[in-house]
Coordinates of C-alpha atoms in Angstrom, one line a residue:
Chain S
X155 CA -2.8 -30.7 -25.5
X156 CA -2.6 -27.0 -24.4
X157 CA -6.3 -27.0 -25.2
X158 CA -6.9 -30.1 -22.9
X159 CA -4.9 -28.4 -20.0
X160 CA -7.2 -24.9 -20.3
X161 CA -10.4 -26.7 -20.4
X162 CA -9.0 -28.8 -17.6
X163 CA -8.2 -26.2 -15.6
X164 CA -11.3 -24.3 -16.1
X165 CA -13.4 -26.7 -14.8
X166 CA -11.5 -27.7 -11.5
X167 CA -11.4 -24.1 -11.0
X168 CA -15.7 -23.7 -11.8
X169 CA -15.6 -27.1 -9.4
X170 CA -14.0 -25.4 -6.6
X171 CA -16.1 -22.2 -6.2
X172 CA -19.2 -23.4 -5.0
X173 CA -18.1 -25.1 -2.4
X174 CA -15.7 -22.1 -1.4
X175 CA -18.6 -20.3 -1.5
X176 CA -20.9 -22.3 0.6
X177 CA -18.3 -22.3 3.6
X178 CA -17.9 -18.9 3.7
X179 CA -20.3 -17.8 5.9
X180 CA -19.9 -14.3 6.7
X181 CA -18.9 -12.1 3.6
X182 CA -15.5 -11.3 2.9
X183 CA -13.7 -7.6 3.2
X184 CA -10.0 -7.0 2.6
X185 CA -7.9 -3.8 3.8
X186 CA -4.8 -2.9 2.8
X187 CA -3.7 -1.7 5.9
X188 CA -4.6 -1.9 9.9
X189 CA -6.2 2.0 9.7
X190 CA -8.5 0.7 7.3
X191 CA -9.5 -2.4 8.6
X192 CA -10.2 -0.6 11.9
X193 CA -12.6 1.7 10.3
X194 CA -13.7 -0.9 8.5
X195 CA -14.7 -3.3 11.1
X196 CA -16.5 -0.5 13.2
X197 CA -18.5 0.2 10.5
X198 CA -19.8 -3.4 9.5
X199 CA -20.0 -5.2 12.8
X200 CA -20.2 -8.7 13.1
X201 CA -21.8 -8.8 9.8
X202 CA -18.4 -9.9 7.5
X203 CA -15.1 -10.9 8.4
X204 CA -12.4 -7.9 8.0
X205 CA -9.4 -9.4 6.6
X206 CA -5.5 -7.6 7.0
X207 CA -3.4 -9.9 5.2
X208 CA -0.1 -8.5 5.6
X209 CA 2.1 -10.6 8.1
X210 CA 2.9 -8.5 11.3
X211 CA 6.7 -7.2 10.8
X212 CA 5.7 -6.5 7.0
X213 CA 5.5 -2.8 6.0
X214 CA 2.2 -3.2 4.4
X215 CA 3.0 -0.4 2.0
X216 CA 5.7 -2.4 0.2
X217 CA 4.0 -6.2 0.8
X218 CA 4.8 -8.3 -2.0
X219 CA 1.7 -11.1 -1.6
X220 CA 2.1 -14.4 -2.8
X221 CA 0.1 -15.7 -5.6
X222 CA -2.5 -17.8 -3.0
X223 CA -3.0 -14.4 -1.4
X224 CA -4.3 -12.4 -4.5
X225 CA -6.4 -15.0 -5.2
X226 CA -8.1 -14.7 -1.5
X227 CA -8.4 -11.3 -2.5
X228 CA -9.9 -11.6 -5.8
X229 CA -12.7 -13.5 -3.6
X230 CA -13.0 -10.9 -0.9
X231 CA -16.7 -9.1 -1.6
X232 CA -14.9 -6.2 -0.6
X233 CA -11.4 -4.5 -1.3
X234 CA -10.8 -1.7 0.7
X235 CA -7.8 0.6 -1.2
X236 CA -6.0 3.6 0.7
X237 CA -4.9 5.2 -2.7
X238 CA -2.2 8.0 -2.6
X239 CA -0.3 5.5 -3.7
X240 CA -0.5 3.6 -0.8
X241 CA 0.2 -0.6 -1.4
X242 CA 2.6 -1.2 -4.3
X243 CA 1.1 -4.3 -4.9
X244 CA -2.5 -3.2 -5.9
X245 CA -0.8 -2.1 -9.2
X246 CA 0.6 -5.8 -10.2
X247 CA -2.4 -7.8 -10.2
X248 CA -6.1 -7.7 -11.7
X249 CA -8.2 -7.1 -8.8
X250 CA -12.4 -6.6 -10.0
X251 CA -13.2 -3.2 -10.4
X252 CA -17.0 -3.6 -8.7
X253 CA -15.6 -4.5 -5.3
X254 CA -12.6 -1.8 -5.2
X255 CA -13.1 0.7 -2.8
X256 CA -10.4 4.1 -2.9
X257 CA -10.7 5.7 0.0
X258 CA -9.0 8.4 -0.5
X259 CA -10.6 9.4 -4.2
X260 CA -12.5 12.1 -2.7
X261 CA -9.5 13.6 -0.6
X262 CA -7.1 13.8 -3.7
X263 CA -6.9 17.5 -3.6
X264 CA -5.2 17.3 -0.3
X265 CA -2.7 14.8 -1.0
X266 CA 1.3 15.7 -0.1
X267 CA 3.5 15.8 -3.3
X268 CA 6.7 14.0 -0.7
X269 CA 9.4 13.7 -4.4
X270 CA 9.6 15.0 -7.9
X271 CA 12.7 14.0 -9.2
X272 CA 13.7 13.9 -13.1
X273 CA 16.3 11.8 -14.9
X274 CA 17.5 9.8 -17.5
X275 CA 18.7 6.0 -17.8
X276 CA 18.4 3.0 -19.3
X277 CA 16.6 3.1 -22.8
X278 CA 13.7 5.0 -21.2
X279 CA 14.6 8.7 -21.9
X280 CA 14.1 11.8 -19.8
X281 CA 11.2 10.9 -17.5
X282 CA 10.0 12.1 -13.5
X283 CA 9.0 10.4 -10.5
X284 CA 6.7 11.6 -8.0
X285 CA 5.8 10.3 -4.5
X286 CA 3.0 10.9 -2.3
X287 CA 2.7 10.8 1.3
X288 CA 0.2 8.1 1.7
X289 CA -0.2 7.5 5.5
X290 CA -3.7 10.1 5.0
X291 CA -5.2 7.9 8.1
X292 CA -2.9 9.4 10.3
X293 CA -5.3 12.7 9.8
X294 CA -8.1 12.3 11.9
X295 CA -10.3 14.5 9.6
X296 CA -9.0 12.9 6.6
X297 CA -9.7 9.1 8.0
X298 CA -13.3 10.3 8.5
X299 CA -13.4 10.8 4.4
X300 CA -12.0 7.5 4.6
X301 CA -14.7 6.3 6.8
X302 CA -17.6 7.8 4.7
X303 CA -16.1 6.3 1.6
X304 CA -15.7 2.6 2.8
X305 CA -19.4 3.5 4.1
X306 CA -20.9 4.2 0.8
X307 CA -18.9 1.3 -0.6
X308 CA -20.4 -1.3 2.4
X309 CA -24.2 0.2 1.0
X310 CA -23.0 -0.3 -2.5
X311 CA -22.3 -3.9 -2.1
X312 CA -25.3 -4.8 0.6
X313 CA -23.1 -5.9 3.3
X314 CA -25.3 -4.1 6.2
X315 CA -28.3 -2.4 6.7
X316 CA -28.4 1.5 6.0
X317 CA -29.7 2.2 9.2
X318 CA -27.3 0.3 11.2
X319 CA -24.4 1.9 9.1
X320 CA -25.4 5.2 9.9
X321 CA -24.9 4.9 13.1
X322 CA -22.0 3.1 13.3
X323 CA -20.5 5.7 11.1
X324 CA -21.4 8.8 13.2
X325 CA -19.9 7.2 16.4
X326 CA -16.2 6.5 14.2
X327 CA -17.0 10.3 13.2
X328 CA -17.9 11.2 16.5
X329 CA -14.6 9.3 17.9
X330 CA -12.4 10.9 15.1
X331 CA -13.7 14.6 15.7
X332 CA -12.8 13.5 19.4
X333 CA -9.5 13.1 18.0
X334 CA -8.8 15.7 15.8
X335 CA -10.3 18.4 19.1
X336 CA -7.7 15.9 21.7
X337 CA -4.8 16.7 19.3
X338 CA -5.8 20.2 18.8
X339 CA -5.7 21.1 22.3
X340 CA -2.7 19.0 23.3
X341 CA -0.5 20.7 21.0
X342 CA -2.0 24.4 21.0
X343 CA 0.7 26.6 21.2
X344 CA 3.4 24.2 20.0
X345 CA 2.6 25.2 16.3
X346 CA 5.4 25.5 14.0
X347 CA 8.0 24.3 16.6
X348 CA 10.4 21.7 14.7
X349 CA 10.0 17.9 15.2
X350 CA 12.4 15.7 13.1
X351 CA 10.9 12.3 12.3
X352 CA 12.5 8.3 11.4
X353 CA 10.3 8.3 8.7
X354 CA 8.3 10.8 6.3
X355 CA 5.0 9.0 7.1
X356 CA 3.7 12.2 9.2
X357 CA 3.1 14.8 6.8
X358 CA -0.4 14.5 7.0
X359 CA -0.4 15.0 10.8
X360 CA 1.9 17.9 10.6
X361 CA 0.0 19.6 8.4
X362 CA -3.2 18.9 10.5
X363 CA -1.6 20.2 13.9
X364 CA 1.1 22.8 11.9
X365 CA 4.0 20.8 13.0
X366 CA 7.2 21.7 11.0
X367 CA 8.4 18.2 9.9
X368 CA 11.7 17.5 8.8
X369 CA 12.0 13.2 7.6
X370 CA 14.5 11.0 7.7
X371 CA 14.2 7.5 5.9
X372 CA 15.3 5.1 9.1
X373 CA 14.0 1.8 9.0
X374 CA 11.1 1.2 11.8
X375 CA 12.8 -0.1 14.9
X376 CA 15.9 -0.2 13.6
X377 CA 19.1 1.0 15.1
X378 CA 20.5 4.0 13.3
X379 CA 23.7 3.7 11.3
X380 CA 26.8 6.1 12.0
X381 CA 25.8 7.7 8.8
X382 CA 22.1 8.0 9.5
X383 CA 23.5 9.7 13.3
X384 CA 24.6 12.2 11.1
X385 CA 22.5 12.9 9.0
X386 CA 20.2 13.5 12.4
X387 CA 22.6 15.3 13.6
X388 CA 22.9 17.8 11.0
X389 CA 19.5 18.1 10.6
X390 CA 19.2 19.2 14.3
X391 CA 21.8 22.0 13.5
X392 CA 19.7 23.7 10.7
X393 CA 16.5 23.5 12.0
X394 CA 17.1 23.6 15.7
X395 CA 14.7 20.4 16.4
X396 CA 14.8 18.9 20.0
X397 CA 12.3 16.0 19.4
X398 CA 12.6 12.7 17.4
X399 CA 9.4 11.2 16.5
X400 CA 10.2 6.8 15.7
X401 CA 8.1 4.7 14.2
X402 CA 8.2 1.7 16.6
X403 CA 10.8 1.5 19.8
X404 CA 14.2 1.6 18.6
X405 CA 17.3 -0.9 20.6
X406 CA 17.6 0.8 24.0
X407 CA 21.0 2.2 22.3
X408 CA 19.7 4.2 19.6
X409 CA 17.5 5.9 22.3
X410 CA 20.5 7.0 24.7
X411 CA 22.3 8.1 21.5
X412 CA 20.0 10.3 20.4
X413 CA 19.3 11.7 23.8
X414 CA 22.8 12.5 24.1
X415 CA 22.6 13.9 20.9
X416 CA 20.0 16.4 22.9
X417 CA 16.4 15.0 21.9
X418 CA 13.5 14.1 23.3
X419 CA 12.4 10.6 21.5
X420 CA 8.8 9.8 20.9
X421 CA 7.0 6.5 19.8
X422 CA 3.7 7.7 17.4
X423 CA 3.3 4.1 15.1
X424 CA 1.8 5.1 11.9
X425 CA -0.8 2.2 12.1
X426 CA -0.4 0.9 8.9
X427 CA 0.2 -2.6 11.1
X428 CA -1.0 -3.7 13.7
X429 CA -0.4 -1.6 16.3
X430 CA 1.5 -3.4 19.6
X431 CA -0.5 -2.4 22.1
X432 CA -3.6 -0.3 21.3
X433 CA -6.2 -0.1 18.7
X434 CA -6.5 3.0 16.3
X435 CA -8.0 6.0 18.5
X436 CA -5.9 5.1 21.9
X437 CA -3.1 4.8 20.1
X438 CA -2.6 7.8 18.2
X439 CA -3.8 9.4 22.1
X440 CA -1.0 7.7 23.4
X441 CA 1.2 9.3 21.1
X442 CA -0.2 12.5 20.6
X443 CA 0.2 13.1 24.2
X444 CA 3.8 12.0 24.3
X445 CA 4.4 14.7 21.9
X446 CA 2.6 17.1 23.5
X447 CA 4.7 16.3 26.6
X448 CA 7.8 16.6 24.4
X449 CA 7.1 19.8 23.2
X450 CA 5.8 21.4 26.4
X451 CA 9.5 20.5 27.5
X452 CA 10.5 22.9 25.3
X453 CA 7.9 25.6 25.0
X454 CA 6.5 25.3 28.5
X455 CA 2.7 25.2 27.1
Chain K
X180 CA -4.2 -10.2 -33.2
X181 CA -0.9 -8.2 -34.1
X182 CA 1.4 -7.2 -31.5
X183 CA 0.8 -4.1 -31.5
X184 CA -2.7 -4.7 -30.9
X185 CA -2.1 -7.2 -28.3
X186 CA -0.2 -4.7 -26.1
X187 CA -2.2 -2.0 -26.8
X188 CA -5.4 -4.2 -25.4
X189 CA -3.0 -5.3 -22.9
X190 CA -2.2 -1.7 -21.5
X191 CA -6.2 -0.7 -21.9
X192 CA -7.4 -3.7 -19.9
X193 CA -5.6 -3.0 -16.8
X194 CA -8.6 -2.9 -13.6
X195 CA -6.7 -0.8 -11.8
X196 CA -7.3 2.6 -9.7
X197 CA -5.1 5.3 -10.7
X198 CA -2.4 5.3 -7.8
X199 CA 1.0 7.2 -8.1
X200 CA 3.5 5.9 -9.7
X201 CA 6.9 5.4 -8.2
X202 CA 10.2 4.5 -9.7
X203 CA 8.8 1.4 -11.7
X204 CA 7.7 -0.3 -14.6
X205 CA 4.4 -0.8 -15.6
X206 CA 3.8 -4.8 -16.2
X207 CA 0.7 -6.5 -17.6
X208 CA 0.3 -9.9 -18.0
X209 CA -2.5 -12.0 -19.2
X210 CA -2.9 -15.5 -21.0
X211 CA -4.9 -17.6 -23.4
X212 CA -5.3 -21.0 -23.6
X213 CA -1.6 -21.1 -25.3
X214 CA 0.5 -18.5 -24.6
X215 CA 1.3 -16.4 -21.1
X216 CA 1.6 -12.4 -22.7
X217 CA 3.8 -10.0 -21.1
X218 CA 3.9 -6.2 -21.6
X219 CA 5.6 -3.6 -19.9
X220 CA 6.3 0.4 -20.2
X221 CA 7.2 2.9 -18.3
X222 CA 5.2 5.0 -16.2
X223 CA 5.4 7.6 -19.3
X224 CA 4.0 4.6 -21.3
X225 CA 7.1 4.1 -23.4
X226 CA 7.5 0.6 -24.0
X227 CA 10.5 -1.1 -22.6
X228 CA 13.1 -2.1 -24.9
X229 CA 15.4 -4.8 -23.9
X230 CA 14.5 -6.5 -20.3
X231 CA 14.7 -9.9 -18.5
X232 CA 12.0 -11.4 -17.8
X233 CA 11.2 -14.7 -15.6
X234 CA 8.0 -16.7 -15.0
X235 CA 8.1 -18.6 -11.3
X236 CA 4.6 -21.0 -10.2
X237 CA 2.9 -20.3 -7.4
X238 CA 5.5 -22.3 -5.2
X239 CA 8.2 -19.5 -6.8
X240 CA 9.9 -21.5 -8.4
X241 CA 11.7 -20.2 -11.3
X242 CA 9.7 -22.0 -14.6
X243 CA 10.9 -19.7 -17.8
X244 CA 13.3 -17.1 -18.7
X245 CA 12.8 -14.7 -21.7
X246 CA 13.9 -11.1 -23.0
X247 CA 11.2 -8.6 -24.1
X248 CA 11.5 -7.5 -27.5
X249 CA 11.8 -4.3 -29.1
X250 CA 8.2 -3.6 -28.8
X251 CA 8.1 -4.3 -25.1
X252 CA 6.0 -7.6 -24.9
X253 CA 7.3 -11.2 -24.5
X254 CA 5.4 -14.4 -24.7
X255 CA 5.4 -18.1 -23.9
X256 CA 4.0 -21.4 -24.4
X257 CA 2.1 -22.5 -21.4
X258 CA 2.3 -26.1 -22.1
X259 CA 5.9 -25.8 -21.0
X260 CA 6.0 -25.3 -17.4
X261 CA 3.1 -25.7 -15.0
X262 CA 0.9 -22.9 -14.4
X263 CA -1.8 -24.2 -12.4
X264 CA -0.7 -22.4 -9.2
X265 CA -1.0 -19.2 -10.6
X266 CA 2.7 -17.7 -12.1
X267 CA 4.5 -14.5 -11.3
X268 CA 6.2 -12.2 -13.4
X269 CA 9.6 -10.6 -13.1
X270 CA 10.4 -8.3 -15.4
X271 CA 13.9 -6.4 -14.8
X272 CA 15.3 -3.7 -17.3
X273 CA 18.7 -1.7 -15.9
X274 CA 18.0 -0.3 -12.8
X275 CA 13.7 -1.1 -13.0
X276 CA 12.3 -3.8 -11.9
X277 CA 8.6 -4.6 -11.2
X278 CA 6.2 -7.9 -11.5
X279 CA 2.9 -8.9 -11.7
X280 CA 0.8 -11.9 -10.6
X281 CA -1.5 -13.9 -12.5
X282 CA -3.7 -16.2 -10.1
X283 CA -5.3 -19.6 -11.2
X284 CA -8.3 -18.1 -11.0
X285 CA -6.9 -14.9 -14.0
X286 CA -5.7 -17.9 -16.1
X287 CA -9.2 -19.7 -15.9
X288 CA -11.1 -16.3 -16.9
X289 CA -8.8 -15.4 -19.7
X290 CA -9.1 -18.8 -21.2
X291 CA -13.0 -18.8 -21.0
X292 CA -12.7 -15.5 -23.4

């Protein structure tokens, strides 16, 4: 009977692929977060479809897909990974190794150890756990990595013309070293001035622009507890920070607290979703110079 | 194929980058025509003891309970719930907890080989 069933299933399953195939017209590419599906999709044009397929007011990171969505990504002809531990999910389900792309493999030696903590419970003895920061992207010079990765991954699979890549990729390079020279300037002088931040997803940009960055763990958005005031608090009176950096606006209360608590709040979305109102480049702009604003407020830059 | 084998194979046939690893378990799953196989560890690659472990269809709906054994593995008969939407497995063990999928599309490959 179990027999029966297998053989059954295999070939509805063997039924069903062709004609998936044959109505896909443009080849498929899945990315595991917005950053990389914007790079992605300046890169390939209108030559394949540049799927995201985390529902908007999911942290991508910590997605939990249902079983109908890793099979759409099994299909994809294209997976585009973040790595640095970046999308929980990638490590509970088979995904084929020829159409993985890690974006970040070359950049390893410049990932940001966030967490080493060691302890014992359960039956599983003394063991560790580490963290990395993962939001890399938020780097303009290491998103162009990214970008030349997903590039040699788009030749590797024949998805577009070399020629046509190439220069798509210089002007995302082009655009990124725009960036990473708009940042610079904007915040020249303000180095090593402390910010504290709702989340610790900006290690990467802090280390860029030599921000001293002291994370909380605040959920995006979300109205601080009394607790989490305090913590804020606290951390204000050891390292003398005046600005909050929030993932997403907060309720128009958790603003005027934290102003009276004596900061200057500012809204830089990590662009790991959809961002609300601008794509990729404007939007870290945007927020760069709301920083920049923040901290000539203090430093008169 | 022994046990031993089967989660050592298991382990080995994971397609997986190397990412960090968190505060997890490590679960592999895979089936033949017969039986769904589960094997977890730890990140160190300790196998995991004593667990609970569930088996939902791709509507999530709750299909088979089990415990892993000693060696870490756990295994059931497919002909007794329906698998054809894919299944997902939950494997909790004291304060871990961690799952992996299995698409219609894993089952089909694993029973052509």
């Amino acid at each position: 009977m179990a027999r029966t069933l297998c053989a059954w299933t295999v070939a509805v399953i063997s039924a069903l692929v062709p004609t998936a195939v044959a109505a896909q017209v443009k080849p498929r590419i899945v990315a595991v977060n917005y950053a990389l599906q914007y790079f992605t999709e300046r890169l390939v044009g209108d030559h394949a479809e540049v799927v995201f397929p985390v529902p908007a007011g999911v942290d991508p990171a910590f997605w939990r897909p249902a079983i109908s969505d890793i099979s759409m990504i099994q299909g994809a002809d294209l997976i585009v990974l973040n790595g640095a531990g970046f999308a929980t999910w990638v490590d509970r389900v088979s995904l084929p190794r020829s159409r993985l792309v890690n974006t970040s493999a070359a950049i390893e030696d410049q990932f940001i150890v966030t967490e080493r903590i060691n302890h014992t419970h359960g039956d599983g003895g003394e063991h560790s756990h580490e963290s990395l920061a993962s939001s890399t992207w938020l780097d303009p010079m290491l998103a162009m990595a990214q970008a030349d990765a997903i590039a040699a991954a788009l030749i590797r699979r024949g998805l577009i013309d070399a020629e046509e890549l190439a220069s798509n990729l210089q002007g995302l390079r082009s655009d990124l070293a725009a960036l990473n020279e708009e940042i610079e300037l904007a915040l020249s002088g303000a180095e090593s001035l402390p910010v504290i931040t709702t989340h610790p997803r900006y290690a990467y940009v802090a280390r860029r622009y030599g921000l001293k960055a002291y994370a909380l763990d605040w959920d995006a958005g979300a109205m601080p507890s009394p607790d989490q005031l305090s913590r804020l608090r606290t951390l204000m009176e050891t390292n003398g920070a005046k600005i909050l950096i929030w993932e997403a606006v907060p309720p128009r209360v958790a603003l005027a607290a934290t102003v009276d608590l004596g900061l200057t709040n500012v809204i830089f979305e990590p662009l790991a979703q959809t961002p609300v109102q601008q794509p990729f480049i404007e939007s870290i702009e945007r927020a760069a110079q709301g920083l920049a604003e923040a901290l000539r407020g203090q430093t008169q830059i | 194929m022994t046990r031993s084998k089967f989660f050592t194979s298991l382990v080995g046939a994971l397609v997986l980058p190397a990412t960090a690893l968190a505060h997890e378990l490590v679960i592999s799953a895979k089936t033949d025509c017969d039986v769904l196989m589960v094997a977890v560890t730890y990140p160190s690659g300790r196998a995991v003891k004593q667990g609970d472990v569930r088996v939902s269809d791709g509507d999530n709906l709750l299909q088979a309970t089990g415990t892993l054994s000693s060696d870490g593995t756990a295994q059931f008969e497919l002909d007794t719930f329906d698998h054809s939407g894919g299944v997902l497995v939950v494997v909790q063990s004291g304060h871990h907890d961690d799952y992996w999928i299995l698409t219609p599309e894993d089952i089909a490959q694993s029973s052509k080989s």
